[in-house]
Amino acid sequence: MMKLLVQGAGYIGEVHLTSITKYKLCEVALCEMNEERLRIVAEKYQITETYTSLEEALLHPFDGVIICTPNFVHKGDLERCIRAGLNVMLEKPMAESLESAEQMYQLCREHNRFAFVAYCLRFAAPYRRIKAMIEEGKLGQVFSIRASVAGKKAISDAKTNYRTIRSQGGGVISDFSHEIDYALWFAGAPVREVKCIGNQAVHKDWDVLDTAELLIDCENNITLSIHMDFLQPYFGRTIEIYGTNGAIRWRDNECIKFYDIASDTWIDMESAINWEHVYRDEIIHYLDCLTDNKRPLVDEESGYKTYQVIAACTKSAEEHIF
């Protein structure tokens, strides 16, 4: 059985530990610099092999590492793992800055190793179904993809405040970059131009944006428009996709609604998210890539291209704040 190291015992580290232990996916060890947190989480998941530093952990054999630390320490963690000869699963977003993301991309290429950037929505049933419908031509020629993600839950549930601090890679565009990743996945073409309007609409003491409106033009003439905010009292996601032969509307916790132009009707298509299965399937994909020596669905190149959009949108918004 393969053996993974989970680096970081915060919220997302526990999510992955739950999947690994519940579904008995592989053997697992845990690394966490906070000794009290390490003790509590290790006992909870009955993990007997623990470390308080990544350097110490990497003196021992592992098949891979899941990096679950905040994005401002991803570069250092990735470099240690890559130099140890390991292919890595890395939580999103890839880094805290465009410079770090580029260096991480180059590091993987130089050492012939991959970084699987964990944009987990690609493993969720509604998103996979929508992607299949686009590829099957159900909508005809797609010309517009609209998405929205919003809610203060991302801030209130956080164990630290790194999402609100620029130097630690915070900001609504970076934190909600799932929407950028899957919208580009749906569009299936490189980005040509971005524009963005954003503000510190409520949190004037932050040095990052708490709301943003992204407009992205792709080379195949599909336009992406994405709303993001840390402000709404409820958390929710929506998707609308328009094509010459139909349209899709989806709101989380609801069914997919497909408009078929031929019959001039809206058709309900059941599609629910089982989050346990999302995270389970994500790790299974990583283990399969390690076993079969294949590229992950979201590799370091995809992660870097997404970060280029994050950086460009952030720059566009901040240049237009009056």
PDB file of C-alpha atoms in Angstrom:
ATOM      1  CA  MET A   1       0.000   0.000   0.000  1.00  0.00           C
ATOM      2  CA  MET A   2       1.246   3.481  -0.849  1.00  0.00           C
ATOM      3  CA  LYS A   3       2.173   5.953   1.855  1.00  0.00           C
ATOM      4  CA  LEU A   4       1.495   9.695   1.872  1.00  0.00           C
ATOM      5  CA  LEU A   5       2.591  12.499   4.146  1.00  0.00           C
ATOM      6  CA  VAL A   6       0.023  15.194   4.968  1.00  0.00           C
ATOM      7  CA  GLN A   7       1.866  18.465   5.574  1.00  0.00           C
ATOM      8  CA  GLY A   8      -0.323  20.732   7.715  1.00  0.00           C
ATOM      9  CA  ALA A   9      -3.104  19.822  10.159  1.00  0.00           C
ATOM     10  CA  GLY A  10      -5.467  22.734   9.581  1.00  0.00           C
ATOM     11  CA  TYR A  11      -8.990  22.542   8.169  1.00  0.00           C
ATOM     12  CA  ILE A  12      -8.102  21.172   4.735  1.00  0.00           C
ATOM     13  CA  GLY A  13      -5.489  18.839   6.194  1.00  0.00           C
ATOM     14  CA  GLU A  14      -8.236  17.242   8.282  1.00  0.00           C
ATOM     15  CA  VAL A  15     -10.476  16.998   5.221  1.00  0.00           C
ATOM     16  CA  HIS A  16      -7.851  14.917   3.444  1.00  0.00           C
ATOM     17  CA  LEU A  17      -7.091  12.850   6.530  1.00  0.00           C
ATOM     18  CA  THR A  18     -10.799  12.031   6.792  1.00  0.00           C
ATOM     19  CA  SER A  19     -10.860  10.759   3.204  1.00  0.00           C
ATOM     20  CA  ILE A  20      -7.662   8.741   3.555  1.00  0.00           C
ATOM     21  CA  THR A  21      -8.636   7.050   6.815  1.00  0.00           C
ATOM     22  CA  LYS A  22     -12.362   6.552   6.150  1.00  0.00           C
ATOM     23  CA  TYR A  23     -11.831   4.951   2.747  1.00  0.00           C
ATOM     24  CA  LYS A  24      -8.492   3.325   3.651  1.00  0.00           C
ATOM     25  CA  LEU A  25      -6.864   4.828   0.573  1.00  0.00           C
ATOM     26  CA  CYS A  26      -3.259   4.482   1.728  1.00  0.00           C
ATOM     27  CA  GLU A  27      -0.973   4.627   4.728  1.00  0.00           C
ATOM     28  CA  VAL A  28      -0.529   8.138   6.116  1.00  0.00           C
ATOM     29  CA  ALA A  29       1.804  10.187   8.307  1.00  0.00           C
ATOM     30  CA  LEU A  30       1.230  13.726   9.572  1.00  0.00           C
ATOM     31  CA  CYS A  31       3.488  16.771   9.835  1.00  0.00           C
ATOM     32  CA  GLU A  32       2.452  19.863  11.816  1.00  0.00           C
ATOM     33  CA  MET A  33       4.704  22.440  13.481  1.00  0.00           C
ATOM     34  CA  ASN A  34       2.167  23.205  16.238  1.00  0.00           C
ATOM     35  CA  GLU A  35       2.804  20.343  18.649  1.00  0.00           C
ATOM     36  CA  GLU A  36      -0.538  20.612  20.463  1.00  0.00           C
ATOM     37  CA  ARG A  37      -2.459  20.689  17.199  1.00  0.00           C
ATOM     38  CA  LEU A  38      -0.388  17.739  15.954  1.00  0.00           C
ATOM     39  CA  ARG A  39      -1.239  15.726  19.060  1.00  0.00           C
ATOM     40  CA  ILE A  40      -4.969  16.429  18.845  1.00  0.00           C
ATOM     41  CA  VAL A  41      -5.310  15.636  15.136  1.00  0.00           C
ATOM     42  CA  ALA A  42      -3.062  12.568  15.273  1.00  0.00           C
ATOM     43  CA  GLU A  43      -5.138  11.117  18.105  1.00  0.00           C
ATOM     44  CA  LYS A  44      -8.386  11.908  16.294  1.00  0.00           C
ATOM     45  CA  TYR A  45      -7.319   9.973  13.179  1.00  0.00           C
ATOM     46  CA  GLN A  46      -5.187   7.395  15.001  1.00  0.00           C
ATOM     47  CA  ILE A  47      -2.006   8.412  13.191  1.00  0.00           C
ATOM     48  CA  THR A  48       1.089   7.026  14.867  1.00  0.00           C
ATOM     49  CA  GLU A  49       3.780   8.504  12.601  1.00  0.00           C
ATOM     50  CA  THR A  50       4.084  12.242  13.213  1.00  0.00           C
ATOM     51  CA  TYR A  51       6.626  15.012  12.639  1.00  0.00           C
ATOM     52  CA  THR A  52       6.972  18.647  13.655  1.00  0.00           C
ATOM     53  CA  SER A  53       9.039  19.730  10.632  1.00  0.00           C
ATOM     54  CA  LEU A  54       8.934  18.867   6.950  1.00  0.00           C
ATOM     55  CA  GLU A  55      12.723  18.549   6.867  1.00  0.00           C
ATOM     56  CA  GLU A  56      12.557  15.840   9.521  1.00  0.00           C
ATOM     57  CA  ALA A  57       9.659  14.060   7.807  1.00  0.00           C
ATOM     58  CA  LEU A  58      11.410  13.931   4.439  1.00  0.00           C
ATOM     59  CA  LEU A  59      14.256  11.941   5.944  1.00  0.00           C
ATOM     60  CA  HIS A  60      11.774   9.050   5.824  1.00  0.00           C
ATOM     61  CA  PRO A  61      10.306   7.313   2.728  1.00  0.00           C
ATOM     62  CA  PHE A  62       6.991   8.473   1.239  1.00  0.00           C
ATOM     63  CA  ASP A  63       5.327   7.991  -2.123  1.00  0.00           C
ATOM     64  CA  GLY A  64       3.943  11.531  -2.105  1.00  0.00           C
ATOM     65  CA  VAL A  65       3.076  14.578  -0.016  1.00  0.00           C
ATOM     66  CA  ILE A  66      -0.193  16.516   0.275  1.00  0.00           C
ATOM     67  CA  ILE A  67       0.738  20.118   1.103  1.00  0.00           C
ATOM     68  CA  CYS A  68      -2.061  21.667   3.184  1.00  0.00           C
ATOM     69  CA  THR A  69      -0.257  24.712   4.553  1.00  0.00           C
ATOM     70  CA  PRO A  70      -1.318  28.313   3.766  1.00  0.00           C
ATOM     71  CA  ASN A  71      -0.336  29.419   0.267  1.00  0.00           C
ATOM     72  CA  PHE A  72       2.392  31.805   1.446  1.00  0.00           C
ATOM     73  CA  VAL A  73       4.531  28.819   2.522  1.00  0.00           C
ATOM     74  CA  HIS A  74       3.717  26.588  -0.470  1.00  0.00           C
ATOM     75  CA  LYS A  75       6.867  27.488  -2.378  1.00  0.00           C
ATOM     76  CA  GLY A  76       9.224  26.429   0.406  1.00  0.00           C
ATOM     77  CA  ASP A  77       7.286  23.239   1.103  1.00  0.00           C
ATOM     78  CA  LEU A  78       7.118  22.326  -2.575  1.00  0.00           C
ATOM     79  CA  GLU A  79      10.820  22.927  -3.092  1.00  0.00           C
ATOM     80  CA  ARG A  80      11.757  20.613  -0.211  1.00  0.00           C
ATOM     81  CA  CYS A  81       9.507  17.856  -1.565  1.00  0.00           C
ATOM     82  CA  ILE A  82      10.598  18.216  -5.186  1.00  0.00           C
ATOM     83  CA  ARG A  83      14.273  18.139  -4.213  1.00  0.00           C
ATOM     84  CA  ALA A  84      13.497  14.971  -2.241  1.00  0.00           C
ATOM     85  CA  GLY A  85      12.311  13.449  -5.526  1.00  0.00           C
ATOM     86  CA  LEU A  86       8.579  13.498  -4.791  1.00  0.00           C
ATOM     87  CA  ASN A  87       5.533  14.402  -6.869  1.00  0.00           C
ATOM     88  CA  VAL A  88       3.246  16.598  -4.793  1.00  0.00           C
ATOM     89  CA  MET A  89      -0.442  17.360  -4.310  1.00  0.00           C
ATOM     90  CA  LEU A  90      -0.710  21.044  -3.474  1.00  0.00           C
ATOM     91  CA  GLU A  91      -3.679  22.935  -2.075  1.00  0.00           C
ATOM     92  CA  LYS A  92      -4.982  25.892  -4.072  1.00  0.00           C
ATOM     93  CA  PRO A  93      -4.108  28.556  -4.888  1.00  0.00           C
ATOM     94  CA  MET A  94      -0.632  27.564  -6.032  1.00  0.00           C
ATOM     95  CA  ALA A  95       1.225  30.395  -4.283  1.00  0.00           C
ATOM     96  CA  GLU A  96       0.991  33.813  -2.660  1.00  0.00           C
ATOM     97  CA  SER A  97       2.468  35.751  -5.599  1.00  0.00           C
ATOM     98  CA  LEU A  98       2.991  35.445  -9.344  1.00  0.00           C
ATOM     99  CA  GLU A  99       6.757  35.346  -8.810  1.00  0.00           C
ATOM    100  CA  SER A 100       6.481  32.362  -6.458  1.00  0.00           C
ATOM    101  CA  ALA A 101       4.068  30.562  -8.790  1.00  0.00           C
ATOM    102  CA  GLU A 102       6.461  30.954 -11.713  1.00  0.00           C
ATOM    103  CA  GLN A 103       9.403  29.694  -9.652  1.00  0.00           C
ATOM    104  CA  MET A 104       7.367  26.675  -8.522  1.00  0.00           C
ATOM    105  CA  TYR A 105       6.381  25.899 -12.110  1.00  0.00           C
ATOM    106  CA  GLN A 106      10.008  26.096 -13.247  1.00  0.00           C
ATOM    107  CA  LEU A 107      11.164  23.965 -10.303  1.00  0.00           C
ATOM    108  CA  CYS A 108       8.798  21.136 -11.253  1.00  0.00           C
ATOM    109  CA  ARG A 109       9.940  21.247 -14.864  1.00  0.00           C
ATOM    110  CA  GLU A 110      13.635  21.335 -13.977  1.00  0.00           C
ATOM    111  CA  HIS A 111      13.315  18.269 -11.735  1.00  0.00           C
ATOM    112  CA  ASN A 112      10.779  16.407 -13.916  1.00  0.00           C
ATOM    113  CA  ARG A 113       8.231  16.245 -11.088  1.00  0.00           C
ATOM    114  CA  PHE A 114       4.603  17.349 -10.959  1.00  0.00           C
ATOM    115  CA  ALA A 115       2.528  19.447  -8.587  1.00  0.00           C
ATOM    116  CA  PHE A 116      -1.153  18.462  -8.630  1.00  0.00           C
ATOM    117  CA  VAL A 117      -2.955  21.702  -7.708  1.00  0.00           C
ATOM    118  CA  ALA A 118      -6.052  20.660  -5.769  1.00  0.00           C
ATOM    119  CA  TYR A 119      -8.891  22.472  -7.536  1.00  0.00           C
ATOM    120  CA  CYS A 120     -11.343  19.951  -6.143  1.00  0.00           C
ATOM    121  CA  LEU A 121     -14.472  21.196  -7.968  1.00  0.00           C
ATOM    122  CA  ARG A 122     -13.230  19.374 -11.068  1.00  0.00           C
ATOM    123  CA  PHE A 123     -14.120  16.175  -9.176  1.00  0.00           C
ATOM    124  CA  ALA A 124     -17.661  17.303  -8.266  1.00  0.00           C
ATOM    125  CA  ALA A 125     -20.519  15.679 -10.186  1.00  0.00           C
ATOM    126  CA  PRO A 126     -22.294  18.859 -11.441  1.00  0.00           C
ATOM    127  CA  TYR A 127     -19.068  20.341 -12.817  1.00  0.00           C
ATOM    128  CA  ARG A 128     -18.064  17.120 -14.536  1.00  0.00           C
ATOM    129  CA  ARG A 129     -21.543  16.798 -16.046  1.00  0.00           C
ATOM    130  CA  ILE A 130     -21.494  20.399 -17.290  1.00  0.00           C
ATOM    131  CA  LYS A 131     -18.038  19.881 -18.830  1.00  0.00           C
ATOM    132  CA  ALA A 132     -19.286  16.727 -20.608  1.00  0.00           C
ATOM    133  CA  MET A 133     -22.358  18.553 -21.955  1.00  0.00           C
ATOM    134  CA  ILE A 134     -20.161  21.304 -23.399  1.00  0.00           C
ATOM    135  CA  GLU A 135     -17.789  18.800 -25.011  1.00  0.00           C
ATOM    136  CA  GLU A 136     -20.708  16.782 -26.427  1.00  0.00           C
ATOM    137  CA  GLY A 137     -22.025  19.921 -28.143  1.00  0.00           C
ATOM    138  CA  LYS A 138     -25.311  20.010 -26.214  1.00  0.00           C
ATOM    139  CA  LEU A 139     -25.164  23.823 -26.115  1.00  0.00           C
ATOM    140  CA  GLY A 140     -23.914  24.344 -29.637  1.00  0.00           C
ATOM    141  CA  GLN A 141     -21.225  27.033 -29.773  1.00  0.00           C
ATOM    142  CA  VAL A 142     -20.664  28.344 -26.243  1.00  0.00           C
ATOM    143  CA  PHE A 143     -20.113  32.108 -26.114  1.00  0.00           C
ATOM    144  CA  SER A 144     -20.619  33.099 -22.469  1.00  0.00           C
ATOM    145  CA  ILE A 145     -19.872  31.556 -19.064  1.00  0.00           C
ATOM    146  CA  ARG A 146     -21.028  33.371 -15.937  1.00  0.00           C
ATOM    147  CA  ALA A 147     -20.199  32.322 -12.406  1.00  0.00           C
ATOM    148  CA  SER A 148     -20.671  33.620  -8.888  1.00  0.00           C
ATOM    149  CA  VAL A 149     -19.212  32.685  -5.517  1.00  0.00           C
ATOM    150  CA  ALA A 150     -19.961  34.579  -2.345  1.00  0.00           C
ATOM    151  CA  GLY A 151     -20.138  34.384   1.417  1.00  0.00           C
ATOM    152  CA  LYS A 152     -18.478  35.518   4.618  1.00  0.00           C
ATOM    153  CA  LYS A 153     -18.132  31.867   5.688  1.00  0.00           C
ATOM    154  CA  ALA A 154     -14.696  31.735   4.042  1.00  0.00           C
ATOM    155  CA  ILE A 155     -13.501  34.326   6.560  1.00  0.00           C
ATOM    156  CA  SER A 156     -15.515  33.380   9.638  1.00  0.00           C
ATOM    157  CA  ASP A 157     -14.573  29.680   9.465  1.00  0.00           C
ATOM    158  CA  ALA A 158     -10.861  30.288   8.926  1.00  0.00           C
ATOM    159  CA  LYS A 159      -8.478  29.294  11.711  1.00  0.00           C
ATOM    160  CA  THR A 160      -6.098  32.150  10.806  1.00  0.00           C
ATOM    161  CA  ASN A 161      -6.565  35.497   9.036  1.00  0.00           C
ATOM    162  CA  TYR A 162      -4.177  34.893   6.124  1.00  0.00           C
ATOM    163  CA  ARG A 163      -7.027  35.398   3.636  1.00  0.00           C
ATOM    164  CA  THR A 164      -7.125  39.092   4.606  1.00  0.00           C
ATOM    165  CA  ILE A 165      -3.382  39.795   4.338  1.00  0.00           C
ATOM    166  CA  ARG A 166      -1.638  40.579   1.040  1.00  0.00           C
ATOM    167  CA  SER A 167       1.802  39.271   2.011  1.00  0.00           C
ATOM    168  CA  GLN A 168       0.220  35.916   2.871  1.00  0.00           C
ATOM    169  CA  GLY A 169      -1.560  35.583  -0.462  1.00  0.00           C
ATOM    170  CA  GLY A 170      -4.968  36.748   0.712  1.00  0.00           C
ATOM    171  CA  GLY A 171      -7.782  38.434  -1.152  1.00  0.00           C
ATOM    172  CA  VAL A 172     -11.096  37.333  -2.599  1.00  0.00           C
ATOM    173  CA  ILE A 173      -9.721  36.633  -6.107  1.00  0.00           C
ATOM    174  CA  SER A 174      -6.983  34.354  -4.824  1.00  0.00           C
ATOM    175  CA  ASP A 175      -9.131  32.555  -2.281  1.00  0.00           C
ATOM    176  CA  PHE A 176     -12.049  31.975  -4.640  1.00  0.00           C
ATOM    177  CA  SER A 177      -9.882  30.983  -7.604  1.00  0.00           C
ATOM    178  CA  HIS A 178     -11.855  27.725  -7.975  1.00  0.00           C
ATOM    179  CA  GLU A 179     -14.183  29.769 -10.191  1.00  0.00           C
ATOM    180  CA  ILE A 180     -11.319  30.864 -12.437  1.00  0.00           C
ATOM    181  CA  ASP A 181     -10.037  27.300 -12.729  1.00  0.00           C
ATOM    182  CA  TYR A 182     -13.308  25.628 -13.665  1.00  0.00           C
ATOM    183  CA  ALA A 183     -14.432  28.478 -15.950  1.00  0.00           C
ATOM    184  CA  LEU A 184     -11.187  28.147 -17.927  1.00  0.00           C
ATOM    185  CA  TRP A 185     -11.677  24.357 -17.928  1.00  0.00           C
ATOM    186  CA  PHE A 186     -15.175  24.794 -19.364  1.00  0.00           C
ATOM    187  CA  ALA A 187     -13.969  27.343 -21.936  1.00  0.00           C
ATOM    188  CA  GLY A 188     -11.095  25.154 -23.092  1.00  0.00           C
ATOM    189  CA  ALA A 189      -8.948  27.970 -24.468  1.00  0.00           C
ATOM    190  CA  PRO A 190      -6.128  30.285 -23.325  1.00  0.00           C
ATOM    191  CA  VAL A 191      -6.875  33.728 -21.925  1.00  0.00           C
ATOM    192  CA  ARG A 192      -6.512  36.721 -24.243  1.00  0.00           C
ATOM    193  CA  GLU A 193      -7.385  39.623 -21.935  1.00  0.00           C
ATOM    194  CA  VAL A 194      -8.719  40.326 -18.438  1.00  0.00           C
ATOM    195  CA  LYS A 195     -10.433  43.268 -16.799  1.00  0.00           C
ATOM    196  CA  CYS A 196     -11.553  43.530 -13.209  1.00  0.00           C
ATOM    197  CA  ILE A 197     -13.302  45.897 -10.837  1.00  0.00           C
ATOM    198  CA  GLY A 198     -12.791  45.246  -7.135  1.00  0.00           C
ATOM    199  CA  ASN A 199     -13.020  47.002  -3.809  1.00  0.00           C
ATOM    200  CA  GLN A 200     -12.516  46.894  -0.097  1.00  0.00           C
ATOM    201  CA  ALA A 201     -16.242  47.418   0.010  1.00  0.00           C
ATOM    202  CA  VAL A 202     -16.676  46.736   3.726  1.00  0.00           C
ATOM    203  CA  HIS A 203     -13.272  45.832   5.182  1.00  0.00           C
ATOM    204  CA  LYS A 204     -11.390  49.109   4.789  1.00  0.00           C
ATOM    205  CA  ASP A 205      -8.661  47.943   7.187  1.00  0.00           C
ATOM    206  CA  TRP A 206      -7.650  45.052   4.910  1.00  0.00           C
ATOM    207  CA  ASP A 207      -4.922  45.471   2.301  1.00  0.00           C
ATOM    208  CA  VAL A 208      -6.716  43.065  -0.079  1.00  0.00           C
ATOM    209  CA  LEU A 209     -10.014  43.109  -1.985  1.00  0.00           C
ATOM    210  CA  ASP A 210     -13.182  41.770  -0.357  1.00  0.00           C
ATOM    211  CA  THR A 211     -15.260  41.909  -3.565  1.00  0.00           C
ATOM    212  CA  ALA A 212     -14.463  41.641  -7.265  1.00  0.00           C
ATOM    213  CA  GLU A 213     -16.061  41.421 -10.715  1.00  0.00           C
ATOM    214  CA  LEU A 214     -13.878  39.598 -13.236  1.00  0.00           C
ATOM    215  CA  LEU A 215     -14.230  39.793 -17.026  1.00  0.00           C
ATOM    216  CA  ILE A 216     -12.049  37.349 -18.971  1.00  0.00           C
ATOM    217  CA  ASP A 217     -11.802  37.076 -22.764  1.00  0.00           C
ATOM    218  CA  CYS A 218     -10.606  33.706 -24.129  1.00  0.00           C
ATOM    219  CA  GLU A 219      -8.928  33.105 -27.463  1.00  0.00           C
ATOM    220  CA  ASN A 220     -11.930  31.103 -28.752  1.00  0.00           C
ATOM    221  CA  ASN A 221     -14.144  34.174 -28.163  1.00  0.00           C
ATOM    222  CA  ILE A 222     -15.841  32.783 -25.056  1.00  0.00           C
ATOM    223  CA  THR A 223     -16.346  35.496 -22.423  1.00  0.00           C
ATOM    224  CA  LEU A 224     -16.110  34.608 -18.736  1.00  0.00           C
ATOM    225  CA  SER A 225     -17.683  36.868 -16.113  1.00  0.00           C
ATOM    226  CA  ILE A 226     -17.223  35.993 -12.451  1.00  0.00           C
ATOM    227  CA  HIS A 227     -18.546  37.638  -9.288  1.00  0.00           C
ATOM    228  CA  MET A 228     -16.715  37.065  -5.980  1.00  0.00           C
ATOM    229  CA  ASP A 229     -17.275  38.450  -2.482  1.00  0.00           C
ATOM    230  CA  PHE A 230     -16.485  37.758   1.160  1.00  0.00           C
ATOM    231  CA  LEU A 231     -19.574  39.732   2.258  1.00  0.00           C
ATOM    232  CA  GLN A 232     -22.882  37.888   1.755  1.00  0.00           C
ATOM    233  CA  PRO A 233     -24.331  36.227   4.886  1.00  0.00           C
ATOM    234  CA  TYR A 234     -24.856  32.885   3.090  1.00  0.00           C
ATOM    235  CA  PHE A 235     -22.311  30.924   1.068  1.00  0.00           C
ATOM    236  CA  GLY A 236     -23.278  29.942  -2.439  1.00  0.00           C
ATOM    237  CA  ARG A 237     -22.144  29.245  -5.986  1.00  0.00           C
ATOM    238  CA  THR A 238     -23.974  29.644  -9.304  1.00  0.00           C
ATOM    239  CA  ILE A 239     -23.133  28.925 -12.945  1.00  0.00           C
ATOM    240  CA  GLU A 240     -24.805  30.077 -16.162  1.00  0.00           C
ATOM    241  CA  ILE A 241     -23.545  28.965 -19.580  1.00  0.00           C
ATOM    242  CA  TYR A 242     -24.981  30.231 -22.866  1.00  0.00           C
ATOM    243  CA  GLY A 243     -24.594  28.621 -26.288  1.00  0.00           C
ATOM    244  CA  THR A 244     -26.196  28.876 -29.708  1.00  0.00           C
ATOM    245  CA  ASN A 245     -28.295  25.730 -29.131  1.00  0.00           C
ATOM    246  CA  GLY A 246     -29.047  25.882 -25.413  1.00  0.00           C
ATOM    247  CA  ALA A 247     -28.119  27.067 -21.945  1.00  0.00           C
ATOM    248  CA  ILE A 248     -27.267  25.699 -18.515  1.00  0.00           C
ATOM    249  CA  ARG A 249     -28.184  27.170 -15.145  1.00  0.00           C
ATOM    250  CA  TRP A 250     -27.001  25.647 -11.892  1.00  0.00           C
ATOM    251  CA  ARG A 251     -27.027  26.754  -8.271  1.00  0.00           C
ATOM    252  CA  ASP A 252     -25.399  24.582  -5.613  1.00  0.00           C
ATOM    253  CA  ASN A 253     -27.876  22.325  -3.772  1.00  0.00           C
ATOM    254  CA  GLU A 254     -30.187  22.435  -6.806  1.00  0.00           C
ATOM    255  CA  CYS A 255     -30.462  20.378  -9.985  1.00  0.00           C
ATOM    256  CA  ILE A 256     -28.876  21.408 -13.278  1.00  0.00           C
ATOM    257  CA  LYS A 257     -31.371  23.165 -15.546  1.00  0.00           C
ATOM    258  CA  PHE A 258     -30.758  22.711 -19.264  1.00  0.00           C
ATOM    259  CA  TYR A 259     -32.583  24.777 -21.874  1.00  0.00           C
ATOM    260  CA  ASP A 260     -32.985  22.808 -25.107  1.00  0.00           C
ATOM    261  CA  ILE A 261     -33.596  25.169 -28.022  1.00  0.00           C
ATOM    262  CA  ALA A 262     -34.998  22.390 -30.219  1.00  0.00           C
ATOM    263  CA  SER A 263     -37.904  21.667 -27.852  1.00  0.00           C
ATOM    264  CA  ASP A 264     -38.040  25.168 -26.320  1.00  0.00           C
ATOM    265  CA  THR A 265     -38.126  23.649 -22.817  1.00  0.00           C
ATOM    266  CA  TRP A 266     -36.125  23.683 -19.602  1.00  0.00           C
ATOM    267  CA  ILE A 267     -35.083  20.193 -18.515  1.00  0.00           C
ATOM    268  CA  ASP A 268     -34.174  19.377 -14.907  1.00  0.00           C
ATOM    269  CA  MET A 269     -31.133  17.121 -14.517  1.00  0.00           C
ATOM    270  CA  GLU A 270     -30.367  15.712 -11.085  1.00  0.00           C
ATOM    271  CA  SER A 271     -26.822  16.462 -10.003  1.00  0.00           C
ATOM    272  CA  ALA A 272     -25.847  16.747  -6.353  1.00  0.00           C
ATOM    273  CA  ILE A 273     -22.427  17.217  -4.758  1.00  0.00           C
ATOM    274  CA  ASN A 274     -21.249  14.575  -2.310  1.00  0.00           C
ATOM    275  CA  TRP A 275     -18.283  16.354  -0.752  1.00  0.00           C
ATOM    276  CA  GLU A 276     -16.891  13.178   0.798  1.00  0.00           C
ATOM    277  CA  HIS A 277     -16.715  11.655  -2.661  1.00  0.00           C
ATOM    278  CA  VAL A 278     -15.177  14.819  -4.149  1.00  0.00           C
ATOM    279  CA  TYR A 279     -12.215  14.748  -1.774  1.00  0.00           C
ATOM    280  CA  ARG A 280     -11.952  10.955  -1.942  1.00  0.00           C
ATOM    281  CA  ASP A 281     -11.853  10.961  -5.739  1.00  0.00           C
ATOM    282  CA  GLU A 282      -9.306  13.783  -5.738  1.00  0.00           C
ATOM    283  CA  ILE A 283      -6.867  11.734  -3.642  1.00  0.00           C
ATOM    284  CA  ILE A 284      -7.553   8.591  -5.658  1.00  0.00           C
ATOM    285  CA  HIS A 285      -6.628  10.595  -8.777  1.00  0.00           C
ATOM    286  CA  TYR A 286      -3.377  11.681  -7.116  1.00  0.00           C
ATOM    287  CA  LEU A 287      -2.536   8.107  -6.108  1.00  0.00           C
ATOM    288  CA  ASP A 288      -3.301   6.898  -9.642  1.00  0.00           C
ATOM    289  CA  CYS A 289      -0.943   9.530 -11.067  1.00  0.00           C
ATOM    290  CA  LEU A 290       1.787   8.392  -8.680  1.00  0.00           C
ATOM    291  CA  THR A 291       1.232   4.725  -9.550  1.00  0.00           C
ATOM    292  CA  ASP A 292       0.931   5.105 -13.331  1.00  0.00           C
ATOM    293  CA  ASN A 293       3.405   7.985 -13.742  1.00  0.00           C
ATOM    294  CA  LYS A 294       0.784  10.139 -15.512  1.00  0.00           C
ATOM    295  CA  ARG A 295       0.069  13.856 -15.419  1.00  0.00           C
ATOM    296  CA  PRO A 296      -2.652  15.055 -13.010  1.00  0.00           C
ATOM    297  CA  LEU A 297      -5.841  16.746 -14.199  1.00  0.00           C
ATOM    298  CA  VAL A 298      -4.580  20.074 -12.833  1.00  0.00           C
ATOM    299  CA  ASP A 299      -0.786  20.132 -13.013  1.00  0.00           C
ATOM    300  CA  GLU A 300       1.711  22.885 -12.193  1.00  0.00           C
ATOM    301  CA  GLU A 301       1.259  24.440 -15.646  1.00  0.00           C
ATOM    302  CA  SER A 302      -2.525  24.732 -15.214  1.00  0.00           C
ATOM    303  CA  GLY A 303      -2.049  26.024 -11.673  1.00  0.00           C
ATOM    304  CA  TYR A 304       0.450  28.620 -12.885  1.00  0.00           C
ATOM    305  CA  LYS A 305      -1.847  29.787 -15.710  1.00  0.00           C
ATOM    306  CA  THR A 306      -4.682  30.185 -13.219  1.00  0.00           C
ATOM    307  CA  TYR A 307      -2.399  32.217 -10.964  1.00  0.00           C
ATOM    308  CA  GLN A 308      -1.474  34.430 -13.902  1.00  0.00           C
ATOM    309  CA  VAL A 309      -5.184  35.263 -14.203  1.00  0.00           C
ATOM    310  CA  ILE A 310      -5.447  35.846 -10.428  1.00  0.00           C
ATOM    311  CA  ALA A 311      -2.523  38.290 -10.583  1.00  0.00           C
ATOM    312  CA  ALA A 312      -3.766  40.057 -13.720  1.00  0.00           C
ATOM    313  CA  CYS A 313      -7.280  40.516 -12.310  1.00  0.00           C
ATOM    314  CA  THR A 314      -5.941  41.785  -8.989  1.00  0.00           C
ATOM    315  CA  LYS A 315      -3.696  44.276 -10.792  1.00  0.00           C
ATOM    316  CA  SER A 316      -6.554  45.427 -13.046  1.00  0.00           C
ATOM    317  CA  ALA A 317      -8.874  45.997 -10.082  1.00  0.00           C
ATOM    318  CA  GLU A 318      -6.333  47.858  -7.971  1.00  0.00           C
ATOM    319  CA  GLU A 319      -5.350  50.141 -10.858  1.00  0.00           C
ATOM    320  CA  HIS A 320      -8.973  51.263 -11.127  1.00  0.00           C
ATOM    321  CA  ILE A 321      -9.769  51.871  -7.449  1.00  0.00           C
ATOM    322  CA  PHE A 322     -10.391  55.599  -7.063  1.00  0.00           C
TER     323      PHE A 322
END
